[in-house]
Amino acid sequence: MEHSTTHACLVHPHPLECEAVAEWLRRRSYIELVGKCNNLDQITQLPYLKEVDIAVVFAHHTEKTADQILKIRKLYPRLKFLLLAPSPSVESVREVVRSGVSGYIVFESELDEWERAIRAVSEGKVYYGQEVMMKLAETSVDTFISERAPTTRDFLSKREVEILRLVASEYSTNRIANELCISDKTVETHRRNLFQKLGVKNSVGLTKIAVRMGVV
């Protein structure tokens, strides 16, 4: 399947590492790297920013970065952000998610996860790494503690519970299909049904519900 070219810019504070990451991005056939800068304060000064689809941002101070991203998204609502940052605290991950980033993984992630994240965001999807999603689940503990946690017999079939567990374990559609001996199309149908039944919009929401229900 052909993918249209995604125009990206890179934000990285360290020149040598910035060039290494830039070279990695240039090798992605579906990415056209159109510019680089050292920090988010500079990104709004880029003359071509309206043409950029994704900003790949490396940041050490996530709370400040979240606030900057939120302000930039108000000016450029179509611009998507993929954030790479240190292992998050519960507080920092909450602020980053509120800023509206499309992707969030930690510095220590393997290159194959970088690949999954950049491809997902370039396709208009949301991608949060496993460590980030677990922190997201923790942020909801206080909210959920007074609520009745749903049980699997309430409204989910056995197959839907299996799909929910595998999605929360970061299995791809194809891997889920192979695991359960069903087609990719069937997996996507179950995923859409889960979104509707559980009232969530993405895999992060499914993961949070899966943690509440104790299926992972």
PDB file of N, CA, C and O in Angstrom, residues 111-182:
ATOM      1  N   LEU A 111      14.499   1.530  18.063  1.00  0.00           N
ATOM      2  CA  LEU A 111      14.249   2.174  16.778  1.00  0.00           C
ATOM      3  C   LEU A 111      12.987   1.657  16.093  1.00  0.00           C
ATOM      4  O   LEU A 111      12.325   2.398  15.371  1.00  0.00           O
ATOM      5  N   ASP A 112      12.655   0.381  16.320  1.00  0.00           N
ATOM      6  CA  ASP A 112      11.437  -0.128  15.689  1.00  0.00           C
ATOM      7  C   ASP A 112      10.196   0.559  16.265  1.00  0.00           C
ATOM      8  O   ASP A 112       9.190   0.720  15.574  1.00  0.00           O
ATOM      9  N   GLU A 113      10.260   0.997  17.538  1.00  0.00           N
ATOM     10  CA  GLU A 113       9.128   1.744  18.082  1.00  0.00           C
ATOM     11  C   GLU A 113       9.103   3.167  17.531  1.00  0.00           C
ATOM     12  O   GLU A 113       8.039   3.725  17.295  1.00  0.00           O
ATOM     13  N   TRP A 114      10.278   3.762  17.329  1.00  0.00           N
ATOM     14  CA  TRP A 114      10.314   5.054  16.642  1.00  0.00           C
ATOM     15  C   TRP A 114       9.607   4.930  15.296  1.00  0.00           C
ATOM     16  O   TRP A 114       8.827   5.794  14.905  1.00  0.00           O
ATOM     17  N   GLU A 115       9.928   3.835  14.593  1.00  0.00           N
ATOM     18  CA  GLU A 115       9.334   3.598  13.274  1.00  0.00           C
ATOM     19  C   GLU A 115       7.817   3.482  13.372  1.00  0.00           C
ATOM     20  O   GLU A 115       7.079   4.085  12.586  1.00  0.00           O
ATOM     21  N   ARG A 116       7.328   2.688  14.335  1.00  0.00           N
ATOM     22  CA  ARG A 116       5.871   2.525  14.491  1.00  0.00           C
ATOM     23  C   ARG A 116       5.208   3.857  14.822  1.00  0.00           C
ATOM     24  O   ARG A 116       4.127   4.173  14.316  1.00  0.00           O
ATOM     25  N   ALA A 117       5.864   4.634  15.685  1.00  0.00           N
ATOM     26  CA  ALA A 117       5.279   5.905  16.116  1.00  0.00           C
ATOM     27  C   ALA A 117       5.217   6.909  14.967  1.00  0.00           C
ATOM     28  O   ALA A 117       4.172   7.529  14.731  1.00  0.00           O
ATOM     29  N   ILE A 118       6.308   7.068  14.252  1.00  0.00           N
ATOM     30  CA  ILE A 118       6.331   8.054  13.170  1.00  0.00           C
ATOM     31  C   ILE A 118       5.392   7.657  12.053  1.00  0.00           C
ATOM     32  O   ILE A 118       4.709   8.491  11.455  1.00  0.00           O
ATOM     33  N   ARG A 119       5.307   6.349  11.771  1.00  0.00           N
ATOM     34  CA  ARG A 119       4.395   5.904  10.714  1.00  0.00           C
ATOM     35  C   ARG A 119       2.940   6.116  11.147  1.00  0.00           C
ATOM     36  O   ARG A 119       2.122   6.578  10.355  1.00  0.00           O
ATOM     37  N   ALA A 120       2.631   5.775  12.391  1.00  0.00           N
ATOM     38  CA  ALA A 120       1.253   5.941  12.871  1.00  0.00           C
ATOM     39  C   ALA A 120       0.827   7.399  12.826  1.00  0.00           C
ATOM     40  O   ALA A 120      -0.255   7.729  12.319  1.00  0.00           O
ATOM     41  N   VAL A 121       1.664   8.277  13.324  1.00  0.00           N
ATOM     42  CA  VAL A 121       1.311   9.699  13.342  1.00  0.00           C
ATOM     43  C   VAL A 121       1.216  10.242  11.926  1.00  0.00           C
ATOM     44  O   VAL A 121       0.342  11.057  11.614  1.00  0.00           O
ATOM     45  N   SER A 122       2.095   9.783  11.045  1.00  0.00           N
ATOM     46  CA  SER A 122       2.047  10.238   9.646  1.00  0.00           C
ATOM     47  C   SER A 122       0.761   9.805   8.959  1.00  0.00           C
ATOM     48  O   SER A 122       0.322  10.442   7.998  1.00  0.00           O
ATOM     49  N   GLU A 123       0.145   8.731   9.456  1.00  0.00           N
ATOM     50  CA  GLU A 123      -1.117   8.234   8.889  1.00  0.00           C
ATOM     51  C   GLU A 123      -2.334   8.813   9.606  1.00  0.00           C
ATOM     52  O   GLU A 123      -3.461   8.382   9.377  1.00  0.00           O
ATOM     53  N   GLY A 124      -2.097   9.771  10.490  1.00  0.00           N
ATOM     54  CA  GLY A 124      -3.201  10.407  11.186  1.00  0.00           C
ATOM     55  C   GLY A 124      -3.703   9.659  12.398  1.00  0.00           C
ATOM     56  O   GLY A 124      -4.787   9.948  12.912  1.00  0.00           O
ATOM     57  N   LYS A 125      -2.921   8.690  12.882  1.00  0.00           N
ATOM     58  CA  LYS A 125      -3.309   7.902  14.043  1.00  0.00           C
ATOM     59  C   LYS A 125      -2.638   8.442  15.310  1.00  0.00           C
ATOM     60  O   LYS A 125      -1.769   9.305  15.245  1.00  0.00           O
ATOM     61  N   VAL A 126      -3.052   7.904  16.442  1.00  0.00           N
ATOM     62  CA  VAL A 126      -2.434   8.241  17.724  1.00  0.00           C
ATOM     63  C   VAL A 126      -1.547   7.082  18.156  1.00  0.00           C
ATOM     64  O   VAL A 126      -1.934   5.918  18.033  1.00  0.00           O
ATOM     65  N   TYR A 127      -0.341   7.401  18.630  1.00  0.00           N
ATOM     66  CA  TYR A 127       0.555   6.342  19.088  1.00  0.00           C
ATOM     67  C   TYR A 127       1.230   6.784  20.389  1.00  0.00           C
ATOM     68  O   TYR A 127       1.994   7.750  20.417  1.00  0.00           O
ATOM     69  N   TYR A 128       0.932   6.046  21.466  1.00  0.00           N
ATOM     70  CA  TYR A 128       1.614   6.249  22.741  1.00  0.00           C
ATOM     71  C   TYR A 128       2.340   4.952  23.095  1.00  0.00           C
ATOM     72  O   TYR A 128       1.766   3.865  22.982  1.00  0.00           O
ATOM     73  N   GLY A 129       3.593   5.075  23.527  1.00  0.00           N
ATOM     74  CA  GLY A 129       4.356   3.902  23.928  1.00  0.00           C
ATOM     75  C   GLY A 129       3.761   3.241  25.163  1.00  0.00           C
ATOM     76  O   GLY A 129       2.961   3.844  25.896  1.00  0.00           O
ATOM     77  N   GLN A 130       4.162   1.995  25.397  1.00  0.00           N
ATOM     78  CA  GLN A 130       3.606   1.228  26.501  1.00  0.00           C
ATOM     79  C   GLN A 130       3.825   1.915  27.848  1.00  0.00           C
ATOM     80  O   GLN A 130       2.928   1.967  28.687  1.00  0.00           O
ATOM     81  N   GLU A 131       5.032   2.451  28.064  1.00  0.00           N
ATOM     82  CA  GLU A 131       5.311   3.114  29.345  1.00  0.00           C
ATOM     83  C   GLU A 131       4.416   4.328  29.531  1.00  0.00           C
ATOM     84  O   GLU A 131       3.917   4.585  30.636  1.00  0.00           O
ATOM     85  N   VAL A 132       4.198   5.062  28.470  1.00  0.00           N
ATOM     86  CA  VAL A 132       3.317   6.225  28.538  1.00  0.00           C
ATOM     87  C   VAL A 132       1.888   5.794  28.836  1.00  0.00           C
ATOM     88  O   VAL A 132       1.195   6.396  29.663  1.00  0.00           O
ATOM     89  N   MET A 133       1.413   4.740  28.183  1.00  0.00           N
ATOM     90  CA  MET A 133       0.035   4.286  28.398  1.00  0.00           C
ATOM     91  C   MET A 133      -0.178   3.790  29.824  1.00  0.00           C
ATOM     92  O   MET A 133      -1.244   4.004  30.401  1.00  0.00           O
ATOM     93  N   MET A 134       0.835   3.154  30.391  1.00  0.00           N
ATOM     94  CA  MET A 134       0.689   2.699  31.774  1.00  0.00           C
ATOM     95  C   MET A 134       0.597   3.882  32.731  1.00  0.00           C
ATOM     96  O   MET A 134      -0.152   3.849  33.715  1.00  0.00           O
ATOM     97  N   LYS A 135       1.343   4.937  32.443  1.00  0.00           N
ATOM     98  CA  LYS A 135       1.233   6.142  33.263  1.00  0.00           C
ATOM     99  C   LYS A 135      -0.136   6.789  33.095  1.00  0.00           C
ATOM    100  O   LYS A 135      -0.718   7.308  34.052  1.00  0.00           O
ATOM    101  N   LEU A 136      -0.667   6.734  31.875  1.00  0.00           N
ATOM    102  CA  LEU A 136      -2.012   7.256  31.650  1.00  0.00           C
ATOM    103  C   LEU A 136      -3.033   6.502  32.486  1.00  0.00           C
ATOM    104  O   LEU A 136      -3.964   7.084  33.041  1.00  0.00           O
ATOM    105  N   ALA A 137      -2.850   5.187  32.558  1.00  0.00           N
ATOM    106  CA  ALA A 137      -3.767   4.376  33.364  1.00  0.00           C
ATOM    107  C   ALA A 137      -3.687   4.794  34.825  1.00  0.00           C
ATOM    108  O   ALA A 137      -4.706   4.876  35.516  1.00  0.00           O
ATOM    109  N   GLU A 138      -2.476   5.083  35.300  1.00  0.00           N
ATOM    110  CA  GLU A 138      -2.310   5.497  36.699  1.00  0.00           C
ATOM    111  C   GLU A 138      -3.001   6.816  36.979  1.00  0.00           C
ATOM    112  O   GLU A 138      -3.501   7.047  38.070  1.00  0.00           O
ATOM    113  N   THR A 139      -3.025   7.719  35.977  1.00  0.00           N
ATOM    114  CA  THR A 139      -3.640   9.024  36.212  1.00  0.00           C
ATOM    115  C   THR A 139      -5.128   8.917  36.503  1.00  0.00           C
ATOM    116  O   THR A 139      -5.722   9.823  37.077  1.00  0.00           O
ATOM    117  N   SER A 140      -5.728   7.794  36.105  1.00  0.00           N
ATOM    118  CA  SER A 140      -7.176   7.655  36.253  1.00  0.00           C
ATOM    119  C   SER A 140      -7.598   6.901  37.508  1.00  0.00           C
ATOM    120  O   SER A 140      -8.773   6.743  37.756  1.00  0.00           O
ATOM    121  N   VAL A 141      -6.636   6.448  38.291  1.00  0.00           N
ATOM    122  CA  VAL A 141      -6.971   5.625  39.455  1.00  0.00           C
ATOM    123  C   VAL A 141      -7.893   6.360  40.420  1.00  0.00           C
ATOM    124  O   VAL A 141      -8.910   5.832  40.866  1.00  0.00           O
ATOM    125  N   ASP A 142      -7.553   7.616  40.735  1.00  0.00           N
ATOM    126  CA  ASP A 142      -8.374   8.365  41.684  1.00  0.00           C
ATOM    127  C   ASP A 142      -9.783   8.596  41.154  1.00  0.00           C
ATOM    128  O   ASP A 142     -10.756   8.581  41.904  1.00  0.00           O
ATOM    129  N   THR A 143      -9.882   8.830  39.837  1.00  0.00           N
ATOM    130  CA  THR A 143     -11.190   9.057  39.231  1.00  0.00           C
ATOM    131  C   THR A 143     -12.034   7.800  39.261  1.00  0.00           C
ATOM    132  O   THR A 143     -13.237   7.828  39.518  1.00  0.00           O
ATOM    133  N   PHE A 144     -11.369   6.662  38.992  1.00  0.00           N
ATOM    134  CA  PHE A 144     -12.101   5.409  38.867  1.00  0.00           C
ATOM    135  C   PHE A 144     -12.431   4.750  40.206  1.00  0.00           C
ATOM    136  O   PHE A 144     -13.314   3.927  40.283  1.00  0.00           O
ATOM    137  N   ILE A 145     -11.716   5.141  41.266  1.00  0.00           N
ATOM    138  CA  ILE A 145     -11.807   4.377  42.504  1.00  0.00           C
ATOM    139  C   ILE A 145     -13.211   4.400  43.085  1.00  0.00           C
ATOM    140  O   ILE A 145     -13.640   3.444  43.735  1.00  0.00           O
ATOM    141  N   SER A 146     -13.942   5.498  42.854  1.00  0.00           N
ATOM    142  CA  SER A 146     -15.295   5.585  43.397  1.00  0.00           C
ATOM    143  C   SER A 146     -16.349   5.070  42.425  1.00  0.00           C
ATOM    144  O   SER A 146     -17.533   5.060  42.733  1.00  0.00           O
ATOM    145  N   GLU A 147     -15.890   4.693  41.208  1.00  0.00           N
ATOM    146  CA  GLU A 147     -16.825   4.195  40.214  1.00  0.00           C
ATOM    147  C   GLU A 147     -16.861   2.677  40.225  1.00  0.00           C
ATOM    148  O   GLU A 147     -15.921   2.016  40.604  1.00  0.00           O
ATOM    149  N   ARG A 148     -17.955   2.139  39.788  1.00  0.00           N
ATOM    150  CA  ARG A 148     -18.052   0.694  39.632  1.00  0.00           C
ATOM    151  C   ARG A 148     -17.315   0.297  38.367  1.00  0.00           C
ATOM    152  O   ARG A 148     -17.640   0.745  37.277  1.00  0.00           O
ATOM    153  N   ALA A 149     -16.301  -0.530  38.495  1.00  0.00           N
ATOM    154  CA  ALA A 149     -15.573  -0.994  37.317  1.00  0.00           C
ATOM    155  C   ALA A 149     -16.442  -1.964  36.535  1.00  0.00           C
ATOM    156  O   ALA A 149     -17.083  -2.846  37.102  1.00  0.00           O
ATOM    157  N   PRO A 150     -16.512  -1.800  35.224  1.00  0.00           N
ATOM    158  CA  PRO A 150     -17.345  -2.713  34.434  1.00  0.00           C
ATOM    159  C   PRO A 150     -16.800  -4.122  34.463  1.00  0.00           C
ATOM    160  O   PRO A 150     -15.602  -4.334  34.565  1.00  0.00           O
ATOM    161  N   THR A 151     -17.665  -5.082  34.412  1.00  0.00           N
ATOM    162  CA  THR A 151     -17.232  -6.470  34.342  1.00  0.00           C
ATOM    163  C   THR A 151     -17.404  -6.970  32.919  1.00  0.00           C
ATOM    164  O   THR A 151     -18.238  -6.464  32.174  1.00  0.00           O
ATOM    165  N   THR A 152     -16.615  -7.953  32.552  1.00  0.00           N
ATOM    166  CA  THR A 152     -16.640  -8.428  31.178  1.00  0.00           C
ATOM    167  C   THR A 152     -17.995  -9.006  30.799  1.00  0.00           C
ATOM    168  O   THR A 152     -18.397  -8.913  29.654  1.00  0.00           O
ATOM    169  N   ARG A 153     -18.719  -9.571  31.744  1.00  0.00           N
ATOM    170  CA  ARG A 153     -19.999 -10.196  31.392  1.00  0.00           C
ATOM    171  C   ARG A 153     -21.097  -9.162  31.173  1.00  0.00           C
ATOM    172  O   ARG A 153     -22.172  -9.503  30.687  1.00  0.00           O
ATOM    173  N   ASP A 154     -20.829  -7.900  31.555  1.00  0.00           N
ATOM    174  CA  ASP A 154     -21.860  -6.881  31.401  1.00  0.00           C
ATOM    175  C   ASP A 154     -22.222  -6.620  29.944  1.00  0.00           C
ATOM    176  O   ASP A 154     -23.387  -6.531  29.588  1.00  0.00           O
ATOM    177  N   PHE A 155     -21.204  -6.457  29.103  1.00  0.00           N
ATOM    178  CA  PHE A 155     -21.521  -6.059  27.737  1.00  0.00           C
ATOM    179  C   PHE A 155     -20.501  -6.487  26.696  1.00  0.00           C
ATOM    180  O   PHE A 155     -20.650  -6.159  25.525  1.00  0.00           O
ATOM    181  N   LEU A 156     -19.449  -7.197  27.072  1.00  0.00           N
ATOM    182  CA  LEU A 156     -18.451  -7.627  26.113  1.00  0.00           C
ATOM    183  C   LEU A 156     -18.490  -9.138  25.922  1.00  0.00           C
ATOM    184  O   LEU A 156     -18.641  -9.890  26.870  1.00  0.00           O
ATOM    185  N   SER A 157     -18.335  -9.539  24.667  1.00  0.00           N
ATOM    186  CA  SER A 157     -18.251 -10.965  24.383  1.00  0.00           C
ATOM    187  C   SER A 157     -16.855 -11.471  24.742  1.00  0.00           C
ATOM    188  O   SER A 157     -15.922 -10.688  24.970  1.00  0.00           O
ATOM    189  N   LYS A 158     -16.703 -12.789  24.788  1.00  0.00           N
ATOM    190  CA  LYS A 158     -15.401 -13.390  25.081  1.00  0.00           C
ATOM    191  C   LYS A 158     -14.366 -12.957  24.053  1.00  0.00           C
ATOM    192  O   LYS A 158     -13.229 -12.644  24.406  1.00  0.00           O
ATOM    193  N   ARG A 159     -14.760 -12.914  22.779  1.00  0.00           N
ATOM    194  CA  ARG A 159     -13.835 -12.501  21.724  1.00  0.00           C
ATOM    195  C   ARG A 159     -13.433 -11.044  21.885  1.00  0.00           C
ATOM    196  O   ARG A 159     -12.260 -10.674  21.706  1.00  0.00           O
ATOM    197  N   GLU A 160     -14.381 -10.191  22.253  1.00  0.00           N
ATOM    198  CA  GLU A 160     -14.068  -8.771  22.446  1.00  0.00           C
ATOM    199  C   GLU A 160     -13.090  -8.574  23.602  1.00  0.00           C
ATOM    200  O   GLU A 160     -12.207  -7.712  23.544  1.00  0.00           O
ATOM    201  N   VAL A 161     -13.224  -9.367  24.640  1.00  0.00           N
ATOM    202  CA  VAL A 161     -12.285  -9.288  25.759  1.00  0.00           C
ATOM    203  C   VAL A 161     -10.880  -9.689  25.306  1.00  0.00           C
ATOM    204  O   VAL A 161      -9.882  -9.076  25.692  1.00  0.00           O
ATOM    205  N   GLU A 162     -10.805 -10.713  24.457  1.00  0.00           N
ATOM    206  CA  GLU A 162      -9.507 -11.139  23.927  1.00  0.00           C
ATOM    207  C   GLU A 162      -8.876 -10.021  23.097  1.00  0.00           C
ATOM    208  O   GLU A 162      -7.674  -9.736  23.233  1.00  0.00           O
ATOM    209  N   ILE A 163      -9.683  -9.388  22.254  1.00  0.00           N
ATOM    210  CA  ILE A 163      -9.184  -8.280  21.435  1.00  0.00           C
ATOM    211  C   ILE A 163      -8.717  -7.138  22.334  1.00  0.00           C
ATOM    212  O   ILE A 163      -7.650  -6.552  22.120  1.00  0.00           O
ATOM    213  N   LEU A 164      -9.508  -6.818  23.351  1.00  0.00           N
ATOM    214  CA  LEU A 164      -9.175  -5.741  24.282  1.00  0.00           C
ATOM    215  C   LEU A 164      -7.837  -6.010  24.958  1.00  0.00           C
ATOM    216  O   LEU A 164      -6.980  -5.115  25.063  1.00  0.00           O
ATOM    217  N   ARG A 165      -7.642  -7.234  25.406  1.00  0.00           N
ATOM    218  CA  ARG A 165      -6.389  -7.598  26.082  1.00  0.00           C
ATOM    219  C   ARG A 165      -5.193  -7.441  25.155  1.00  0.00           C
ATOM    220  O   ARG A 165      -4.144  -6.903  25.544  1.00  0.00           O
ATOM    221  N   LEU A 166      -5.324  -7.854  23.913  1.00  0.00           N
ATOM    222  CA  LEU A 166      -4.211  -7.806  22.969  1.00  0.00           C
ATOM    223  C   LEU A 166      -3.926  -6.379  22.509  1.00  0.00           C
ATOM    224  O   LEU A 166      -2.763  -5.998  22.329  1.00  0.00           O
ATOM    225  N   VAL A 167      -4.968  -5.583  22.328  1.00  0.00           N
ATOM    226  CA  VAL A 167      -4.764  -4.170  21.994  1.00  0.00           C
ATOM    227  C   VAL A 167      -4.000  -3.476  23.116  1.00  0.00           C
ATOM    228  O   VAL A 167      -3.055  -2.719  22.886  1.00  0.00           O
ATOM    229  N   ALA A 168      -4.407  -3.746  24.361  1.00  0.00           N
ATOM    230  CA  ALA A 168      -3.740  -3.142  25.516  1.00  0.00           C
ATOM    231  C   ALA A 168      -2.304  -3.625  25.663  1.00  0.00           C
ATOM    232  O   ALA A 168      -1.483  -2.951  26.288  1.00  0.00           O
ATOM    233  N   SER A 169      -1.997  -4.769  25.075  1.00  0.00           N
ATOM    234  CA  SER A 169      -0.632  -5.308  25.100  1.00  0.00           C
ATOM    235  C   SER A 169       0.178  -4.858  23.893  1.00  0.00           C
ATOM    236  O   SER A 169       1.263  -5.386  23.634  1.00  0.00           O
ATOM    237  N   GLU A 170      -0.357  -3.887  23.136  1.00  0.00           N
ATOM    238  CA  GLU A 170       0.325  -3.273  21.993  1.00  0.00           C
ATOM    239  C   GLU A 170       0.480  -4.204  20.796  1.00  0.00           C
ATOM    240  O   GLU A 170       1.389  -4.043  19.999  1.00  0.00           O
ATOM    241  N   TYR A 171      -0.399  -5.180  20.669  1.00  0.00           N
ATOM    242  CA  TYR A 171      -0.364  -6.034  19.480  1.00  0.00           C
ATOM    243  C   TYR A 171      -0.922  -5.248  18.289  1.00  0.00           C
ATOM    244  O   TYR A 171      -1.915  -4.533  18.416  1.00  0.00           O
ATOM    245  N   SER A 172      -0.306  -5.392  17.126  1.00  0.00           N
ATOM    246  CA  SER A 172      -0.827  -4.788  15.908  1.00  0.00           C
ATOM    247  C   SER A 172      -2.051  -5.566  15.434  1.00  0.00           C
ATOM    248  O   SER A 172      -2.307  -6.689  15.886  1.00  0.00           O
ATOM    249  N   THR A 173      -2.778  -4.972  14.503  1.00  0.00           N
ATOM    250  CA  THR A 173      -3.958  -5.652  13.947  1.00  0.00           C
ATOM    251  C   THR A 173      -3.574  -7.004  13.355  1.00  0.00           C
ATOM    252  O   THR A 173      -4.240  -8.024  13.587  1.00  0.00           O
ATOM    253  N   ASN A 174      -2.487  -7.020  12.588  1.00  0.00           N
ATOM    254  CA  ASN A 174      -2.059  -8.260  11.941  1.00  0.00           C
ATOM    255  C   ASN A 174      -1.649  -9.316  12.965  1.00  0.00           C
ATOM    256  O   ASN A 174      -1.968 -10.497  12.818  1.00  0.00           O
ATOM    257  N   ARG A 175      -0.971  -8.886  14.020  1.00  0.00           N
ATOM    258  CA  ARG A 175      -0.536  -9.841  15.042  1.00  0.00           C
ATOM    259  C   ARG A 175      -1.727 -10.401  15.813  1.00  0.00           C
ATOM    260  O   ARG A 175      -1.762 -11.587  16.158  1.00  0.00           O
ATOM    261  N   ILE A 176      -2.713  -9.547  16.084  1.00  0.00           N
ATOM    262  CA  ILE A 176      -3.933 -10.021  16.751  1.00  0.00           C
ATOM    263  C   ILE A 176      -4.637 -11.051  15.876  1.00  0.00           C
ATOM    264  O   ILE A 176      -5.088 -12.094  16.357  1.00  0.00           O
ATOM    265  N   ALA A 177      -4.718 -10.741  14.575  1.00  0.00           N
ATOM    266  CA  ALA A 177      -5.377 -11.664  13.647  1.00  0.00           C
ATOM    267  C   ALA A 177      -4.687 -13.026  13.641  1.00  0.00           C
ATOM    268  O   ALA A 177      -5.347 -14.073  13.683  1.00  0.00           O
ATOM    269  N   ASN A 178      -3.366 -13.013  13.626  1.00  0.00           N
ATOM    270  CA  ASN A 178      -2.613 -14.275  13.638  1.00  0.00           C
ATOM    271  C   ASN A 178      -2.790 -15.018  14.962  1.00  0.00           C
ATOM    272  O   ASN A 178      -2.919 -16.245  14.989  1.00  0.00           O
ATOM    273  N   GLU A 179      -2.804 -14.267  16.052  1.00  0.00           N
ATOM    274  CA  GLU A 179      -2.938 -14.866  17.384  1.00  0.00           C
ATOM    275  C   GLU A 179      -4.287 -15.569  17.545  1.00  0.00           C
ATOM    276  O   GLU A 179      -4.380 -16.647  18.138  1.00  0.00           O
ATOM    277  N   LEU A 180      -5.338 -14.959  16.990  1.00  0.00           N
ATOM    278  CA  LEU A 180      -6.693 -15.475  17.182  1.00  0.00           C
ATOM    279  C   LEU A 180      -7.226 -16.239  15.969  1.00  0.00           C
ATOM    280  O   LEU A 180      -8.368 -16.684  15.981  1.00  0.00           O
ATOM    281  N   CYS A 181      -6.374 -16.323  14.931  1.00  0.00           N
ATOM    282  CA  CYS A 181      -6.762 -17.051  13.710  1.00  0.00           C
ATOM    283  C   CYS A 181      -8.018 -16.460  13.075  1.00  0.00           C
ATOM    284  O   CYS A 181      -8.974 -17.174  12.720  1.00  0.00           O
ATOM    285  N   ILE A 182      -8.034 -15.145  12.975  1.00  0.00           N
ATOM    286  CA  ILE A 182      -9.128 -14.449  12.314  1.00  0.00           C
ATOM    287  C   ILE A 182      -8.523 -13.460  11.319  1.00  0.00           C
ATOM    288  O   ILE A 182      -7.303 -13.268  11.278  1.00  0.00           O
TER     289      ILE A 182
END
